XYZ file of C-alpha atoms in Angstrom:
598
model
C -7.235 11.911 -3.317
C -10.044 9.715 -4.653
C -7.773 6.647 -4.880
C -7.601 6.523 -1.054
C -11.357 5.971 -0.796
C -14.250 6.566 -3.087
C -17.614 5.545 -1.663
C -18.559 9.148 -0.826
C -17.143 12.673 -0.849
C -17.853 16.090 0.610
C -16.623 19.651 1.044
C -16.907 22.391 3.664
C -16.063 26.025 2.865
C -15.890 29.022 5.212
C -17.271 32.045 3.375
C -15.551 34.651 5.547
C -18.874 36.072 6.754
C -19.553 33.556 9.515
C -21.184 30.853 7.381
C -19.963 27.277 7.022
C -21.242 25.767 3.752
C -21.223 21.978 3.429
C -22.167 19.607 0.619
C -21.632 15.863 0.542
C -22.729 12.980 -1.619
C -22.452 9.185 -1.586
C -20.687 7.504 -4.488
C -17.811 8.625 -6.673
C -16.421 12.142 -6.694
C -18.379 12.865 -9.873
C -21.581 12.625 -7.824
C -20.398 15.443 -5.576
C -19.404 17.534 -8.589
C -22.902 17.107 -10.008
C -24.400 18.055 -6.646
C -22.313 21.238 -6.507
C -23.437 22.136 -10.003
C -27.045 21.672 -8.859
C -26.819 23.858 -5.752
C -24.586 26.408 -7.443
C -20.865 26.726 -6.918
C -21.146 30.477 -6.397
C -22.427 29.775 -2.895
C -19.146 28.057 -2.085
C -16.819 31.028 -2.308
C -14.320 31.472 0.483
C -10.668 31.452 1.432
C -10.607 28.376 3.671
C -12.164 24.985 3.069
C -11.648 21.254 3.066
C -12.678 18.208 1.085
C -12.741 14.495 1.852
C -13.138 11.208 0.016
C -14.318 8.337 2.199
C -13.762 4.600 2.490
C -16.480 3.413 4.850
C -15.622 1.898 8.240
C -18.534 2.969 10.456
C -21.876 3.279 8.718
C -22.981 2.534 5.178
C -21.766 4.696 2.264
C -24.823 6.955 2.176
C -25.184 10.742 2.187
C -25.719 11.118 5.942
C -22.531 9.188 6.721
C -20.416 11.165 4.259
C -17.861 13.663 5.524
C -17.658 16.491 6.591
C -19.659 15.971 9.787
C -20.995 18.884 11.824
C -22.032 19.543 15.383
C -25.620 20.377 16.353
C -25.084 24.136 15.931
C -23.600 23.621 12.447
C -20.582 25.745 13.453
C -17.955 22.993 13.508
C -17.125 20.669 10.595
C -14.784 17.674 10.770
C -13.287 15.272 8.240
C -11.486 12.189 9.454
C -9.358 9.277 8.282
C -8.867 6.184 10.455
C -10.924 4.728 13.290
C -11.795 6.193 16.704
C -11.786 2.998 18.722
C -13.557 4.389 21.812
C -16.258 6.164 19.823
C -19.070 3.996 21.266
C -18.355 5.227 24.800
C -17.976 8.804 23.593
C -21.206 8.580 21.611
C -23.048 7.243 24.661
C -21.692 10.140 26.715
C -22.900 12.675 24.161
C -26.323 11.065 23.828
C -26.667 11.103 27.627
C -26.125 14.869 27.374
C -29.000 15.128 24.914
C -26.999 15.265 21.662
C -28.865 13.737 18.727
C -26.587 11.969 16.284
C -27.200 12.494 12.583
C -24.986 9.648 11.323
C -23.676 6.189 12.166
C -20.043 7.279 12.052
C -17.327 7.555 14.662
C -16.312 10.888 13.094
C -19.430 12.753 14.181
C -18.557 12.227 17.843
C -15.406 14.310 17.318
C -17.410 17.197 15.851
C -19.750 17.324 18.874
C -16.904 16.965 21.376
C -14.918 19.794 19.766
C -17.996 22.044 19.741
C -18.581 21.315 23.434
C -14.926 21.972 24.317
C -15.086 25.277 22.434
C -18.077 26.525 24.437
C -17.284 25.223 27.934
C -14.404 24.773 30.342
C -10.771 25.825 30.120
C -10.659 25.668 26.309
C -13.736 27.858 25.697
C -13.152 30.167 22.760
C -9.780 28.591 21.890
C -10.208 26.667 18.629
C -6.848 24.842 18.581
C -6.942 24.020 22.297
C -10.445 22.580 21.908
C -9.281 20.245 19.133
C -6.214 19.221 21.150
C -8.305 18.492 24.232
C -10.575 16.197 22.241
C -7.615 14.450 20.573
C -6.274 13.562 24.013
C -9.498 11.693 24.681
C -9.579 9.780 21.431
C -8.237 6.235 21.108
C -7.202 4.571 17.875
C -5.648 5.853 14.659
C -6.940 9.109 13.249
C -6.303 12.199 11.220
C -8.757 15.017 11.963
C -9.161 18.230 9.972
C -11.486 20.792 11.550
C -13.045 24.111 10.536
C -15.076 26.491 12.711
C -17.428 29.213 11.509
C -15.959 31.642 14.071
C -12.499 31.255 12.494
C -12.950 31.831 8.798
C -9.215 32.038 8.018
C -8.039 29.015 10.021
C -7.984 25.226 9.725
C -6.817 22.934 12.529
C -5.594 19.395 11.846
C -4.185 16.626 14.041
C -2.810 13.133 13.598
C -2.167 9.928 15.483
C -0.938 6.867 13.551
C -2.525 8.168 10.351
C -0.872 10.269 7.628
C -1.000 14.067 7.548
C 1.252 16.447 5.641
C 1.310 20.246 5.323
C 1.895 22.020 2.005
C 3.477 25.485 2.200
C 2.766 27.789 -0.737
C 2.958 31.503 -1.476
C 0.049 33.071 0.383
C -1.652 29.702 0.782
C -1.245 26.667 3.028
C -2.597 23.129 2.698
C -3.087 19.998 4.781
C -3.668 16.596 3.203
C -3.130 12.891 3.743
C -0.877 12.779 0.660
C 1.242 15.375 -1.139
C -0.553 14.467 -4.395
C -3.440 16.648 -3.190
C -1.434 19.880 -3.342
C 1.588 19.193 -5.567
C -0.043 21.256 -8.316
C 0.330 24.295 -6.036
C 3.530 23.723 -4.072
C 6.434 21.302 -3.703
C 7.337 22.499 -0.206
C 5.890 20.206 2.446
C 6.100 19.537 6.172
C 5.823 16.091 7.722
C 3.945 15.991 11.047
C 5.009 13.640 13.820
C 2.939 11.383 16.041
C 0.337 13.120 18.243
C 0.925 16.514 16.676
C -1.529 19.270 15.815
C -1.128 21.992 13.202
C -2.935 25.309 12.849
C -2.787 26.657 9.297
C -3.666 30.037 7.836
C -2.863 31.492 4.439
C 0.307 32.950 5.958
C 1.768 29.765 7.365
C 1.453 27.097 10.036
C 2.159 26.377 13.692
C 2.795 22.879 15.063
C 2.204 21.774 18.655
C 1.659 18.519 20.498
C -1.733 17.565 21.925
C -0.934 19.515 25.106
C -0.295 22.769 23.270
C 3.481 22.743 23.611
C 5.532 23.765 20.570
C 6.693 20.764 18.519
C 9.177 20.196 15.733
C 8.019 19.144 12.261
C 10.199 18.004 9.373
C 10.178 20.130 6.172
C 10.928 18.391 2.859
C 10.672 19.090 -0.860
C 8.588 16.856 -3.124
C 10.713 15.656 -6.035
C 7.928 14.645 -8.438
C 5.192 16.705 -10.056
C 1.564 16.291 -10.989
C 2.342 14.910 -14.439
C 3.704 11.790 -12.749
C 0.167 10.968 -11.674
C -1.421 11.351 -15.094
C -2.249 8.392 -17.315
C 0.397 9.159 -19.907
C -1.739 8.138 -22.854
C -2.796 4.792 -21.399
C -6.436 3.854 -20.977
C -5.943 3.110 -17.286
C -3.515 4.185 -14.602
C -2.762 0.506 -14.043
C -1.564 0.043 -17.626
C 0.586 3.148 -17.252
C 2.051 1.813 -14.015
C 2.739 -1.598 -15.563
C 4.594 0.206 -18.365
C 6.594 2.210 -15.815
C 8.022 -0.895 -14.150
C 11.384 -0.956 -15.988
C 12.089 2.580 -14.817
C 10.795 1.919 -11.307
C 13.085 -1.106 -10.943
C 16.036 0.909 -12.264
C 15.276 3.802 -9.892
C 15.097 1.442 -6.914
C 18.500 -0.019 -7.812
C 20.133 3.343 -8.472
C 22.920 4.234 -6.057
C 22.528 1.102 -3.932
C 26.066 -0.233 -4.471
C 28.827 1.950 -3.042
C 32.297 2.320 -4.518
C 33.434 -0.229 -1.946
C 30.864 -2.699 -3.237
C 28.594 -2.357 -0.215
C 24.780 -2.280 -0.310
C 23.417 0.977 1.117
C 20.070 1.553 2.823
C 18.265 4.906 3.162
C 18.051 5.297 6.916
C 20.012 3.089 9.287
C 19.704 3.258 13.036
C 21.252 -0.190 13.428
C 24.943 -1.029 13.656
C 26.584 -3.758 11.617
C 26.958 -5.673 14.863
C 23.196 -5.483 15.406
C 22.717 -7.172 12.034
C 25.431 -9.740 12.735
C 23.559 -10.653 15.930
C 20.366 -11.461 14.009
C 19.517 -15.154 14.266
C 16.007 -15.079 12.791
C 14.083 -12.951 10.301
C 10.337 -12.365 10.237
C 8.722 -10.651 7.265
C 5.322 -9.054 7.963
C 3.112 -7.675 5.220
C -0.369 -7.759 3.704
C -1.755 -8.637 0.261
C 0.660 -8.064 -2.599
C 3.446 -7.032 -0.199
C 3.026 -10.399 1.544
C 3.722 -12.140 -1.759
C 6.889 -10.069 -2.128
C 7.837 -11.270 1.340
C 7.313 -14.897 0.320
C 9.806 -14.436 -2.517
C 12.187 -12.691 -0.101
C 12.191 -15.752 2.164
C 13.810 -17.864 -0.570
C 16.463 -15.230 -1.258
C 17.269 -14.359 2.364
C 17.611 -17.970 3.473
C 19.681 -18.852 0.392
C 22.088 -15.932 0.733
C 22.334 -15.545 4.522
C 21.478 -19.025 5.894
C 19.315 -17.298 8.516
C 15.885 -18.854 9.167
C 13.188 -16.606 7.713
C 9.434 -16.711 8.301
C 6.773 -14.771 6.399
C 3.675 -13.719 8.315
C 0.443 -11.998 7.425
C 0.687 -8.799 9.411
C -2.969 -9.048 10.449
C -2.243 -12.356 12.225
C 1.277 -11.712 13.506
C 0.722 -10.318 16.976
C -2.229 -12.579 17.785
C -0.224 -15.810 17.726
C 2.361 -14.640 20.282
C 5.455 -14.962 18.049
C 8.821 -15.617 19.697
C 10.812 -12.388 19.321
C 13.862 -10.883 21.001
C 16.731 -8.485 20.296
C 18.276 -11.015 17.917
C 15.170 -11.027 15.718
C 14.929 -8.813 12.646
C 11.395 -7.975 11.535
C 11.072 -6.704 7.964
C 7.847 -4.719 7.475
C 6.771 -4.217 3.862
C 4.165 -1.577 2.956
C 3.706 0.511 -0.184
C 1.986 3.373 1.629
C 3.837 3.114 4.912
C 0.479 3.491 6.633
C -0.945 -0.055 6.362
C -2.493 -0.390 9.792
C -2.115 -4.167 10.188
C 1.578 -3.906 9.316
C 2.049 -0.917 11.615
C 0.494 -2.792 14.532
C 2.717 -5.821 13.817
C 5.735 -3.499 13.765
C 4.786 -1.978 17.106
C 4.294 -5.418 18.638
C 7.766 -6.394 17.417
C 9.268 -3.247 18.926
C 7.566 -3.982 22.262
C 9.327 -7.362 22.221
C 12.681 -5.580 21.596
C 13.041 -6.904 18.045
C 14.838 -4.787 15.421
C 12.630 -3.538 12.581
C 13.573 -2.738 8.990
C 10.930 -1.114 6.770
C 10.522 -1.446 3.010
C 8.272 1.366 1.857
C 7.419 3.562 -1.126
C 6.315 6.663 0.800
C 8.901 8.953 2.313
C 8.057 10.210 5.784
C 5.165 7.821 6.397
C 4.551 6.209 9.760
C 6.096 2.754 9.281
C 9.532 4.065 8.208
C 9.505 6.626 11.001
C 8.971 3.948 13.624
C 11.552 1.515 12.199
C 15.230 1.038 12.987
C 16.251 0.992 9.326
C 14.495 1.927 6.094
C 14.767 0.930 2.458
C 12.676 3.204 0.247
C 11.536 1.796 -3.059
C 11.358 4.423 -5.776
C 8.250 3.320 -7.619
C 6.803 6.841 -7.714
C 3.098 7.488 -7.161
C 0.894 4.451 -7.740
C -2.680 5.566 -8.378
C -4.372 2.299 -9.399
C -5.594 0.462 -6.324
C -4.193 -2.896 -7.494
C -0.444 -2.778 -6.989
C 1.948 -3.464 -9.889
C 5.150 -1.426 -9.939
C 5.174 -1.266 -6.145
C 5.331 -5.087 -6.114
C 8.317 -5.288 -8.444
C 10.197 -2.611 -6.525
C 9.408 -4.385 -3.248
C 10.984 -7.512 -4.739
C 14.104 -5.545 -5.661
C 14.259 -4.043 -2.169
C 13.906 -7.495 -0.589
C 16.752 -8.849 -2.713
C 18.993 -5.941 -1.740
C 18.135 -6.286 1.950
C 19.048 -9.979 1.739
C 22.342 -9.135 0.066
C 23.054 -6.453 2.674
C 22.497 -8.949 5.499
C 24.704 -11.534 3.800
C 27.456 -8.989 3.262
C 27.417 -7.585 6.804
C 27.463 -11.098 8.255
C 30.394 -12.120 6.044
C 28.471 -14.861 4.245
C 28.999 -13.198 0.843
C 32.005 -11.231 -0.357
C 31.719 -7.877 -2.095
C 32.383 -9.381 -5.529
C 29.642 -11.966 -5.013
C 27.187 -9.245 -3.997
C 28.244 -7.132 -6.986
C 27.577 -10.093 -9.305
C 23.975 -10.381 -8.073
C 23.490 -6.615 -8.260
C 24.760 -6.763 -11.839
C 22.107 -9.377 -12.590
C 19.496 -7.120 -10.981
C 20.663 -4.211 -13.108
C 19.812 -6.249 -16.204
C 16.210 -6.613 -15.037
C 14.788 -3.292 -16.311
C 15.643 -4.236 -19.895
C 14.249 -7.725 -19.366
C 10.976 -6.358 -17.968
C 10.844 -4.013 -20.949
C 11.322 -6.995 -23.261
C 8.374 -8.776 -21.628
C 6.177 -5.693 -22.014
C 6.959 -5.531 -25.738
C 5.451 -9.009 -26.252
C 2.161 -8.576 -24.373
C -0.282 -8.180 -27.265
C -0.963 -11.954 -27.481
C -1.593 -11.940 -23.708
C -4.166 -9.165 -24.128
C -5.885 -11.146 -26.883
C -5.847 -14.257 -24.687
C -7.350 -12.288 -21.794
C -10.354 -11.304 -23.864
C -11.085 -15.005 -24.492
C -10.962 -15.694 -20.746
C -13.397 -12.954 -19.735
C -16.259 -15.431 -19.551
C -14.396 -18.047 -17.525
C -15.961 -19.123 -14.250
C -12.644 -19.694 -12.510
C -8.910 -19.449 -13.200
C -6.265 -21.421 -11.313
C -2.566 -20.568 -10.974
C 0.239 -22.983 -10.096
C 3.958 -22.576 -9.429
C 6.874 -24.008 -7.502
C 9.650 -22.370 -5.469
C 9.554 -18.606 -6.215
C 6.890 -19.368 -8.832
C 4.437 -20.198 -6.037
C 4.186 -16.615 -4.685
C 3.962 -15.432 -8.306
C 0.966 -17.749 -8.752
C -0.621 -16.295 -5.596
C -0.019 -12.747 -6.848
C -1.535 -13.564 -10.251
C -4.626 -14.970 -8.571
C -4.925 -11.963 -6.252
C -4.761 -9.542 -9.187
C -7.555 -11.393 -10.954
C -9.726 -11.410 -7.826
C -9.120 -7.709 -7.185
C -9.786 -6.538 -10.726
C -12.080 -9.023 -12.466
C -14.171 -10.102 -9.429
C -13.859 -13.734 -10.469
C -12.815 -16.845 -8.608
C -9.062 -17.325 -8.853
C -6.745 -19.410 -6.690
C -2.991 -19.867 -6.556
C -1.452 -23.157 -5.463
C 1.945 -24.698 -4.915
C 1.926 -27.072 -7.874
C 2.883 -30.063 -5.733
C -0.299 -29.582 -3.680
C -2.630 -30.180 -6.622
C -2.889 -33.898 -5.985
C -3.739 -33.247 -2.327
C -7.133 -31.750 -3.126
C -7.213 -28.767 -5.521
C -7.009 -30.938 -8.641
C -10.681 -31.753 -7.976
C -11.438 -28.223 -9.224
C -10.166 -29.048 -12.717
C -12.938 -29.447 -15.246
C -13.027 -29.472 -19.032
C -11.737 -26.109 -20.226
C -10.690 -24.771 -16.794
C -7.922 -22.195 -17.418
C -4.756 -23.040 -15.460
C -1.845 -20.590 -15.509
C 1.459 -22.409 -14.957
C 4.593 -20.527 -13.870
C 7.495 -22.683 -15.040
C 11.029 -22.249 -13.611
C 14.099 -22.279 -15.796
C 15.310 -25.701 -16.879
C 18.845 -24.295 -16.674
C 18.499 -22.983 -13.118
C 16.613 -25.631 -11.150
C 16.153 -28.604 -13.488
C 14.427 -30.717 -10.853
C 11.813 -27.983 -10.260
C 11.268 -27.664 -13.989
C 10.685 -31.393 -14.429
C 8.285 -31.536 -11.491
C 6.052 -28.717 -12.737
C 6.014 -30.163 -16.265
C 4.563 -33.282 -14.638
C 1.960 -31.109 -12.888
C 1.021 -29.502 -16.198
C 0.495 -32.960 -17.706
C -1.715 -33.870 -14.735
C -4.086 -30.929 -15.251
C -4.127 -31.341 -19.039
C -5.170 -34.963 -18.597
C -8.238 -33.668 -16.757
C -9.235 -31.196 -19.458
C -7.507 -28.011 -18.279
C -6.685 -25.190 -20.702
C -3.029 -24.527 -19.904
C -1.430 -21.080 -20.089
C 2.298 -21.518 -19.557
C 4.771 -18.803 -18.539
C 8.211 -20.175 -19.443
C 11.746 -19.110 -20.239
C 12.727 -18.303 -23.808
C 14.087 -21.387 -25.534
C 12.272 -23.836 -23.254
C 10.831 -26.003 -26.025
C 10.145 -28.906 -23.676
C 6.952 -27.301 -22.327
C 5.535 -26.220 -25.687
C 3.752 -29.534 -26.294
C 1.868 -29.189 -23.010
C 0.807 -25.555 -23.440
C -2.407 -24.394 -25.048
C -0.996 -20.873 -24.770
C 2.706 -20.178 -24.283
C 4.146 -16.894 -22.974
C 7.914 -16.589 -23.043
C 9.974 -14.432 -20.678
C 13.747 -13.772 -20.862
C 16.210 -16.122 -19.167
C 16.727 -14.929 -15.598
C 18.471 -16.419 -12.533
C 15.947 -18.498 -10.616
C 15.626 -16.271 -7.536
C 15.037 -13.200 -9.720
C 12.458 -14.729 -12.098
C 9.420 -13.191 -10.302
C 10.519 -9.822 -11.711
C 9.690 -11.019 -15.231
C 7.118 -13.798 -14.711
C 4.750 -11.533 -12.739
C 4.346 -9.001 -15.570
C 2.228 -11.162 -17.949
C -0.102 -11.969 -15.038
C -0.596 -8.265 -14.311
C -1.488 -7.598 -17.949
C -3.760 -10.662 -18.042
C -5.767 -9.543 -14.994
C -6.042 -5.950 -16.229
C -7.325 -6.990 -19.661
C -9.794 -9.565 -18.293
C -11.223 -6.913 -15.954
C -11.543 -4.430 -18.821
C -13.214 -7.048 -21.005
C -15.727 -7.708 -18.219
C -16.515 -3.985 -18.050
C -15.021 -3.270 -14.622
C -13.264 -0.173 -13.322
C -9.639 -1.295 -13.510
C -8.178 1.539 -11.450
C -10.746 1.541 -8.665
C -12.146 -1.942 -8.057
C -15.137 -2.252 -5.788
C -14.787 -2.520 -2.003
C -11.049 -1.725 -2.041
C -8.940 1.294 -1.105
C -5.336 2.048 -1.997
C -4.085 2.740 1.495
C -5.626 0.458 4.125
C -5.336 2.564 7.277
C -7.618 0.462 9.488
C -7.154 -3.010 10.996
């Protein structure tokens, strides 16, 4: 689970004799392993325990803020994902009762509150009821996992707006925030709903709501195994995931066109009439998913003639957007747990808008709370910087646009099938790009010392430029900016100095000739000011060769679909520059894979 957070880690193990052993250490998981070797792993025998990797929200990433956190008596241990929004008031209440806090975290308040509930009042002596009572008081998004020294064969876990899944094995039971934590042991899993609590023992599990009433959970079988999360011979997970993109795109397309020529979604709780009533589309997303949404805007408006806006999910609900039952909000999230996107989704639902989710994680919160779902089939993505999830999000966006156009009668089945046929050619085209990346890797090593890299594009090339710049910022920790090429003359061209690398995403001369001619003019403008031009262009486009210091060809592709091929060289470029600068490609500093806080 280290990819979800890696600034500290800890474990708590119940030894079966009334002792609760805890070790925790700031830094990467290897630091905790070394600590366990120092204290002796023999002291950590037991049949129930829990571990946690942290991404700091409250308190610096130091030992005392690492999870698990314990109460004053050292009988209760808690690990926690998310944020307890009312922790300041709860902490003040505990301190007024004489409790001395040992950390700066919001998590520790839960440990003390559970310990108090277990020793006083109606829940005294009832472990699960004590946890439930505390959960009812907590505000925010959280997953709690709790152990108690008096219950050496039991773990209690609870969730609200944060992922939690149960793994059911033979004589063993697991809870985790992701099935990757236990897939080595079992493929049988149970998805917990909102505001649910689970008590697990080696013999099984029991699910209730926060009031102790029996609740239904959804069993499912995991259809991938641990080998899917291994590096597959590549130096980094990111390189492996870049190489997996042809298959991921093919998997996302598989089975999407019915025998009647209709696009199919995964879960639909909307009627065709609901979609015909849509008069405006909002796309909400963060980071890389936001760039996928920007590409989707071009496709959706072109195919459906419905106005489409793309919003950063973190800003969406704060500007009071105009939404009603005729508005379709498309929420894009790889994890399905991105908190900013989830909050935007909930705001849209409050305004009676319809919500369609594009997500890579089955059973996660965003799909569950949406009216329709399109699951990408990228498989597990371990590297923090997204690659194959981005390409599959693009494919999903295209298919959603086609589905809308078809339902609304704007495109006929044969027209939709023609575009799907073009999409089905994309895996081989992405594979062709990957086979020509060695010169890009060599180029990247020469750019490792650059102070800044700029990216320019037009039309769908503009979001590709933004995505290329984001990848370089995430991985190489260097200044990188993406611009709409036509904006250069309105200010950014002042950044161009002798030797400044400028990556230019050039559209097909055959598809949109006017766009092609305009960006060639922009390339000439930056070259005249000393820029070092790196041009991504279509095979056979000889007209740009004279203006390129470095030329990277990609296969001919219809204009709207070109991001599927033009993004790949930028992924490889960022990965290789980061490696050349000596950085951790898979786990860049200050970032976490699943951003479950606002």
